[in-house]
CSV table of C-alpha atoms in Angstrom, one decimal:
chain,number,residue,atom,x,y,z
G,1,UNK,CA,-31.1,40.9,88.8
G,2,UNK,CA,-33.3,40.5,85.7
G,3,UNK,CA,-31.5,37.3,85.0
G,4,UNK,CA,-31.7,35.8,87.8
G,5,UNK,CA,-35.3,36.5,88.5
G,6,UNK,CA,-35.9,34.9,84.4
G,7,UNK,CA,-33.6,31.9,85.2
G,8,UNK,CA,-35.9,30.9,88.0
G,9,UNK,CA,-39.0,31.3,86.5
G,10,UNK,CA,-38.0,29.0,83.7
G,11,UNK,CA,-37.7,26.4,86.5
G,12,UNK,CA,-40.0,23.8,87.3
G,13,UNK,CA,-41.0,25.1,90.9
G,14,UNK,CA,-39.1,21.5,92.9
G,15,UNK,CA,-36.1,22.8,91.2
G,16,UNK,CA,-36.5,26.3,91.5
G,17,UNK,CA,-37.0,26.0,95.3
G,18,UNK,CA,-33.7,23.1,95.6
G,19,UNK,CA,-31.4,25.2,93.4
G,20,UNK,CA,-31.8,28.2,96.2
G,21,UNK,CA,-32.0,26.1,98.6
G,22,UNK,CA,-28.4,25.3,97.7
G,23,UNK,CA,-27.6,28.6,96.5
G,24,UNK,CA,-28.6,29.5,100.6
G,25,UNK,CA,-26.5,26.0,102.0
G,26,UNK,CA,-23.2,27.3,99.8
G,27,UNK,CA,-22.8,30.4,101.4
G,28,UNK,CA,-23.2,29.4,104.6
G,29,UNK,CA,-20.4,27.0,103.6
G,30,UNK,CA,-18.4,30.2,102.1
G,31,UNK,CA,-18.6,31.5,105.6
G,32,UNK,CA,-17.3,28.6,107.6
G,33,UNK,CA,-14.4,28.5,104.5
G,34,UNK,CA,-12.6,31.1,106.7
G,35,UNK,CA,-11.6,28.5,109.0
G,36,UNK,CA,-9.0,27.8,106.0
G,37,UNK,CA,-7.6,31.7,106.2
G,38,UNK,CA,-8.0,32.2,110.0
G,39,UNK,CA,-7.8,30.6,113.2
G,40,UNK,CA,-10.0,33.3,115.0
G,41,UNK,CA,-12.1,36.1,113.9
G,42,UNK,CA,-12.3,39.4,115.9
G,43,UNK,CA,-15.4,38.8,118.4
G,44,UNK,CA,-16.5,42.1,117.8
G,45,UNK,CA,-16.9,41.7,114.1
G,46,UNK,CA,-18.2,38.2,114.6
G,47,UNK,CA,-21.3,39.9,116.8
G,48,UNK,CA,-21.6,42.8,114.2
G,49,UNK,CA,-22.2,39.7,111.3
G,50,UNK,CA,-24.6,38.5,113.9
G,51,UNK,CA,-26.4,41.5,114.6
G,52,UNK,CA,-26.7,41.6,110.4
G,53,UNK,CA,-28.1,38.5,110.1
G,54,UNK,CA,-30.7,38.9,113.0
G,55,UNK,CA,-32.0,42.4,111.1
G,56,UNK,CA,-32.0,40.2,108.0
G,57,UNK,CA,-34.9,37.7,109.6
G,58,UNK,CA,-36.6,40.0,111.2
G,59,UNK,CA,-37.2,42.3,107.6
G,60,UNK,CA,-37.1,39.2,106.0
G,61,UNK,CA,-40.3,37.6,108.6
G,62,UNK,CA,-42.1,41.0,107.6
G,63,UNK,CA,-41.9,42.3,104.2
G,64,UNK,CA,-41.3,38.3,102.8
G,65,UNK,CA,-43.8,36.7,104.6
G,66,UNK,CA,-46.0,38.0,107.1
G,67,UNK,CA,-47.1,41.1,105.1
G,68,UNK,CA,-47.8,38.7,101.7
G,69,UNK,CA,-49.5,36.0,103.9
G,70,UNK,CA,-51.9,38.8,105.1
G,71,UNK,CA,-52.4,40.8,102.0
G,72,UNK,CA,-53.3,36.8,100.2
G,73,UNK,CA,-56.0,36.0,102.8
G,74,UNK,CA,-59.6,36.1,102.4
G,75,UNK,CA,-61.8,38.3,104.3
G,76,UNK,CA,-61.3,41.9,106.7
G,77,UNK,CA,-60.7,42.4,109.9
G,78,UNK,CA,-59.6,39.6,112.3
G,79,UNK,CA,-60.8,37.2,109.8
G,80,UNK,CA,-58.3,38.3,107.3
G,81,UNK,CA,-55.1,38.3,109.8
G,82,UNK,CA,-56.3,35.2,111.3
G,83,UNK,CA,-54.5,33.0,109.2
G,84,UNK,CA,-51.3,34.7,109.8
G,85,UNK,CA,-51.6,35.3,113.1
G,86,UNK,CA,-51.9,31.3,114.0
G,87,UNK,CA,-49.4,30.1,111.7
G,88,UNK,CA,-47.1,32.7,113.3
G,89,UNK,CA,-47.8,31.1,116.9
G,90,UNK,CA,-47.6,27.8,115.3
G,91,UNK,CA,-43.8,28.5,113.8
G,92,UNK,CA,-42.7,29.8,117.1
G,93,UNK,CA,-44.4,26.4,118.8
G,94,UNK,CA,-42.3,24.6,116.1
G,95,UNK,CA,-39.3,25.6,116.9
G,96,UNK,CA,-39.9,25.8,120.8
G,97,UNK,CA,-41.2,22.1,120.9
G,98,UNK,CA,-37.8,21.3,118.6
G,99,UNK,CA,-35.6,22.8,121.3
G,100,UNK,CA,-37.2,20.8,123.8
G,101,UNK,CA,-37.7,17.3,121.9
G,102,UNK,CA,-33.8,17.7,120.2
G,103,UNK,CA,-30.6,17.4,122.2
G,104,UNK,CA,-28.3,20.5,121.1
G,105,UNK,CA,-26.1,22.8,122.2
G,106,UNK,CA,-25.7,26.5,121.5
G,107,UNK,CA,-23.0,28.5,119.8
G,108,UNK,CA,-21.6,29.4,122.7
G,109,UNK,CA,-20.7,26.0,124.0
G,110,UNK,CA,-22.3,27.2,127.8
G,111,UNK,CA,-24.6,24.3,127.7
G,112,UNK,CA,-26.6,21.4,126.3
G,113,UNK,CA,-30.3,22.1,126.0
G,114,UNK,CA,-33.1,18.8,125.2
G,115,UNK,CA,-32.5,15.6,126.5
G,116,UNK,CA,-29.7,14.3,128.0
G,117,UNK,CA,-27.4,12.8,125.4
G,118,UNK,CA,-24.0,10.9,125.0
G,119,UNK,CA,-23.1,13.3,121.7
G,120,UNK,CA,-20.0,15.2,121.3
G,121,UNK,CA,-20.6,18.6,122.0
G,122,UNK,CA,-19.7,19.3,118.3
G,123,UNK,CA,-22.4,16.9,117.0
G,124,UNK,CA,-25.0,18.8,119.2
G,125,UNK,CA,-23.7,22.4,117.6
G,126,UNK,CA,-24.5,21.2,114.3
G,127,UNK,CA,-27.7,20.0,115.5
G,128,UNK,CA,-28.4,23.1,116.7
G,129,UNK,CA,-27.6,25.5,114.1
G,130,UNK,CA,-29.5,22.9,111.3
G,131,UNK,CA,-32.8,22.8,113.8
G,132,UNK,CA,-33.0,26.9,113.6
G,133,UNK,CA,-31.8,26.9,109.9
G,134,UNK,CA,-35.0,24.4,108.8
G,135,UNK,CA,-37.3,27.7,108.6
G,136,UNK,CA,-34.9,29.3,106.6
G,137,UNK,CA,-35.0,26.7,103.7
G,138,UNK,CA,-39.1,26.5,104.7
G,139,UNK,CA,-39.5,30.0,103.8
G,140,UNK,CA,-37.9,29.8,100.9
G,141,UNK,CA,-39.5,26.8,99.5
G,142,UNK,CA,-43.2,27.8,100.7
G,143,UNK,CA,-42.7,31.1,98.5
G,144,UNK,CA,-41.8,29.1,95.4
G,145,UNK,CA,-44.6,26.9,95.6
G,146,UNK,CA,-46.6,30.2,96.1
G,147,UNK,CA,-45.5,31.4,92.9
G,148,UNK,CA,-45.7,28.1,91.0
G,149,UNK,CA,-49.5,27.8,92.0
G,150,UNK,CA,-50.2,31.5,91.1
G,151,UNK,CA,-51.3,32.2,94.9
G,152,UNK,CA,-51.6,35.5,96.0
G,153,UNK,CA,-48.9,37.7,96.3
G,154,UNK,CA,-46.1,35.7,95.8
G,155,UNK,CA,-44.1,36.9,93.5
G,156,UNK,CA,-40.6,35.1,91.9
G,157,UNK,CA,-38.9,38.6,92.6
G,158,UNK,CA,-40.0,38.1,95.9
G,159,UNK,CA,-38.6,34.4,96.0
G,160,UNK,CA,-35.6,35.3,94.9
G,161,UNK,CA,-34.6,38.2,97.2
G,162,UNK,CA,-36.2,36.0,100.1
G,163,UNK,CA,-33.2,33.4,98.9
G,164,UNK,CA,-30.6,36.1,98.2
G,165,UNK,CA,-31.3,37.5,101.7
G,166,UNK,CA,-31.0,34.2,103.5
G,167,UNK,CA,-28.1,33.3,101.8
G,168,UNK,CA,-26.2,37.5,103.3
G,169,UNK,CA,-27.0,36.3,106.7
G,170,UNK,CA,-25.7,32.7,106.0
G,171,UNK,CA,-22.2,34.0,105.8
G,172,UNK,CA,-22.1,34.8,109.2
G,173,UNK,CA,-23.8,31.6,110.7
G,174,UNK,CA,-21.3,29.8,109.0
G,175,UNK,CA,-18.2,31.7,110.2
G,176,UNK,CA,-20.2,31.8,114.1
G,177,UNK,CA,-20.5,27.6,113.8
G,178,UNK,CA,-17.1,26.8,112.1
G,179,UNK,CA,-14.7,29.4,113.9
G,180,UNK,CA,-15.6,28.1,117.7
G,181,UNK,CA,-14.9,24.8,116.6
G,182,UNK,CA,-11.4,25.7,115.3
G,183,UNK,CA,-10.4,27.7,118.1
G,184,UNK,CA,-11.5,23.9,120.1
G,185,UNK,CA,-9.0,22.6,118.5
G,186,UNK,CA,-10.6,20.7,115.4
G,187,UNK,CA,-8.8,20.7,112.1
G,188,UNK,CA,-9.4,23.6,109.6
G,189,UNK,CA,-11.1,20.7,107.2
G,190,UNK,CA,-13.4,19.5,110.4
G,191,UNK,CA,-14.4,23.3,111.2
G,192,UNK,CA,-15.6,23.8,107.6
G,193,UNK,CA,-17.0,20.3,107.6
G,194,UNK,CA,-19.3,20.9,110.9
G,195,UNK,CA,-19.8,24.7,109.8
G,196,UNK,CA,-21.1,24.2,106.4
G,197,UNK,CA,-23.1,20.6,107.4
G,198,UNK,CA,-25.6,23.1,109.4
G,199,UNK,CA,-27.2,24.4,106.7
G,200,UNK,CA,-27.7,20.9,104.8
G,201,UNK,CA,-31.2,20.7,106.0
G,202,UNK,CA,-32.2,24.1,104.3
G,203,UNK,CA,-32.3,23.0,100.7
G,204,UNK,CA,-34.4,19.9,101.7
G,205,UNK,CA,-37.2,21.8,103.8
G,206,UNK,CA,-36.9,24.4,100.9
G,207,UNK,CA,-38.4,21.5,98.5
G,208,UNK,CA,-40.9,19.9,101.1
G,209,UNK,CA,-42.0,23.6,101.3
G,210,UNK,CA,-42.8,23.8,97.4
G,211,UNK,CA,-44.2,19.9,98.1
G,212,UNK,CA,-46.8,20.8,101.2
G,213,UNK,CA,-48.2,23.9,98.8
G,214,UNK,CA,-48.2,22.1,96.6
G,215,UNK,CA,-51.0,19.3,98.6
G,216,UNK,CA,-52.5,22.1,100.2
G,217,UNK,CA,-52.6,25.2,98.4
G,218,UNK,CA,-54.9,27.2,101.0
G,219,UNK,CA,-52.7,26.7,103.5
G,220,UNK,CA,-50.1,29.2,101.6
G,221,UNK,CA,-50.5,32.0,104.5
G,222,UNK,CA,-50.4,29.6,106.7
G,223,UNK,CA,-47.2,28.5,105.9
G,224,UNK,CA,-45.8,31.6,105.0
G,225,UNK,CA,-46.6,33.1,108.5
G,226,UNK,CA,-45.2,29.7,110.1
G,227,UNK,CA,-41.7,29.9,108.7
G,228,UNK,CA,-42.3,34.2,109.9
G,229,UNK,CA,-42.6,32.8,113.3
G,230,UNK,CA,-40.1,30.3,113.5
G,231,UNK,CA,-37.6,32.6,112.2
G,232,UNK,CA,-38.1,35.0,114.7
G,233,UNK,CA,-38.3,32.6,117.4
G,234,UNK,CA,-34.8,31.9,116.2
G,235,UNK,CA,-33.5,35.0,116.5
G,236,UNK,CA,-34.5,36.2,119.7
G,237,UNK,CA,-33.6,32.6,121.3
G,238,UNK,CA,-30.3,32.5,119.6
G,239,UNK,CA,-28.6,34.9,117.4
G,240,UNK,CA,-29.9,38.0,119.7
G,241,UNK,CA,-28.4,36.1,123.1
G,242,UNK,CA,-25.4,35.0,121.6
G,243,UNK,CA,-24.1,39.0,120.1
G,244,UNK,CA,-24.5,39.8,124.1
G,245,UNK,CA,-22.4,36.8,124.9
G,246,UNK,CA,-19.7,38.3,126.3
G,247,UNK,CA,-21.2,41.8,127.8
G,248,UNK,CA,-23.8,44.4,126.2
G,249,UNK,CA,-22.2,46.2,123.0
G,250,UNK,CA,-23.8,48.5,120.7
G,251,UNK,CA,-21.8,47.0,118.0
G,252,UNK,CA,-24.3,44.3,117.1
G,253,UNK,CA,-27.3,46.6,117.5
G,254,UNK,CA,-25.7,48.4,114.5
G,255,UNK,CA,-25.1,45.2,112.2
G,256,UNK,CA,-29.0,44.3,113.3
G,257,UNK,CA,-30.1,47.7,112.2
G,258,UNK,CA,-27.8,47.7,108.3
G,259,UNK,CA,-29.5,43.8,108.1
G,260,UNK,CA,-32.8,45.5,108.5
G,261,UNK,CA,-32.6,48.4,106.5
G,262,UNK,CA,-30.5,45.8,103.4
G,263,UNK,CA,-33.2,43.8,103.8
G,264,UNK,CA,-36.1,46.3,103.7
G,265,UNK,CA,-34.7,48.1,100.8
G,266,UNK,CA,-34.4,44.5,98.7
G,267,UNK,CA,-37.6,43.4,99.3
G,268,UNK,CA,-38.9,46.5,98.8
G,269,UNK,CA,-37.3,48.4,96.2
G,270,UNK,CA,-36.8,45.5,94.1
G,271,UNK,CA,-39.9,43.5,95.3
């Protein structure tokens, strides 16, 4: 861990937050790789991965962003949560008003959401998954750039298990994207295609994080507390829904609650 948290820092902070970026973009592709071993994955295992990757932004939202975004603001009181407390609204808002503004469609295929579009229903899965992955690569940008401008308490241990994190509950978003599509019908090599293209947008918002710190340094708990919200926007409007899919189960509540505690225990023990 030592050498990894070293490598980075001997980064200049653009490529420090692109190389996890795509660090975070391969294993999501690793995930939907399994199309190439299997035609099908056991649903209740799928919802289990799920659950683990929901506990992973949640624990990730806290102890990542939201609790270093308050601890780096001026002030006491309600001046010092402030900060957090709108970027958090305005994350949420983000990714609310991209729902709206964006045709999509969710992973389980019941129906387009956004305007009315002529896209295959494949195209508007991608779309989907990429539009909730952009605060993943945002959060993990926005920490760098904290790091690189000395802000706060962002640290490169904490920038690194913010990546390594993101990249555990990848896996399963990649197997949950590519794995409908092959049980469609689409070839192995179009599954892996569509799964792994979801995450493409998360090493580019990972720089234009480092970037917008970079133009507006203040704004770090800002920023840190907006990718906080959109994550958890994304989980309760997507990964949450979808592990109840097909009936209640207590099967993802258990993968939500090992994310959590994997999460919690990096950051941390480590952080």
């Amino acid at each position: 861990m030592d050498d990894i948290v070293s490598y980075f820092a001997a980064l200049d902070p653009l490529m420090a937050a692109l190389f996890a970026g795509l660090f975070t973009w391969g294993v999501t592709a690793l995930g939907a790789a399994l199309v190439f071993f299997f035609k099908d994955i056991n649903r209740k295992f799928l919802n289990m991965m799920l659950g683990f990757t929901g506990g992973v932004m949640i624990a990730a939202s806290f102890w990542s962003l939201l609790q270093p975004a308050i601890e780096m603001s001026a002030g006491e009181g309600f001046k010092k949560v402030m900060p957090s407390a709108i970027g958090f609204v305005a994350g949420a808002l983000f990714i609310f008003g991209l729902d709206k503004l964006m045709p999509h469609l969710h992973i389980n295929f019941a129906k387009s959401e956004g305007p009315k579009s002529s896209l295959h229903r494949t195209t508007l899965l991608v779309i989907a998954i990429a539009l909730h992955n952009i605060p993943e690569g945002l959060a993990v940008g926005v920490l760098f750039g904290g790091v690189a401008y000395g802000l706060g308490d962002a640290t490169i241990t904490g920038a690194v298990l913010l990546t390594i994190g993101i990249g555990l509950q990848n896996f399963p978003e990649g197997v949950a994207v590519a794995m409908p599509l092959r049980r469609m019908g689409l070839s192995r090599w179009k599954s892996f295609t569509y799964g792994q293209l979801s995450a493409i947008v998360e090493p580019i918002f990972a720089v234009l994080g480092v970037l917008a710190v970079g133009f507006f340094v203040p704004v770090l708990p800002y920023a840190l507390a907006f990718a906080a919200g959109a994550m958890i926007f994304v989980v309760i409007e997507e990964v949450v829904p979808e592990t109840q899919a097909e009936g209640h189960s207590d099967v993802p509540i258990l993968g939500f609650v090992l994310g959590f505690v994997v999460m919690m225990v990096l950051d941390v023990a480590l952080g």
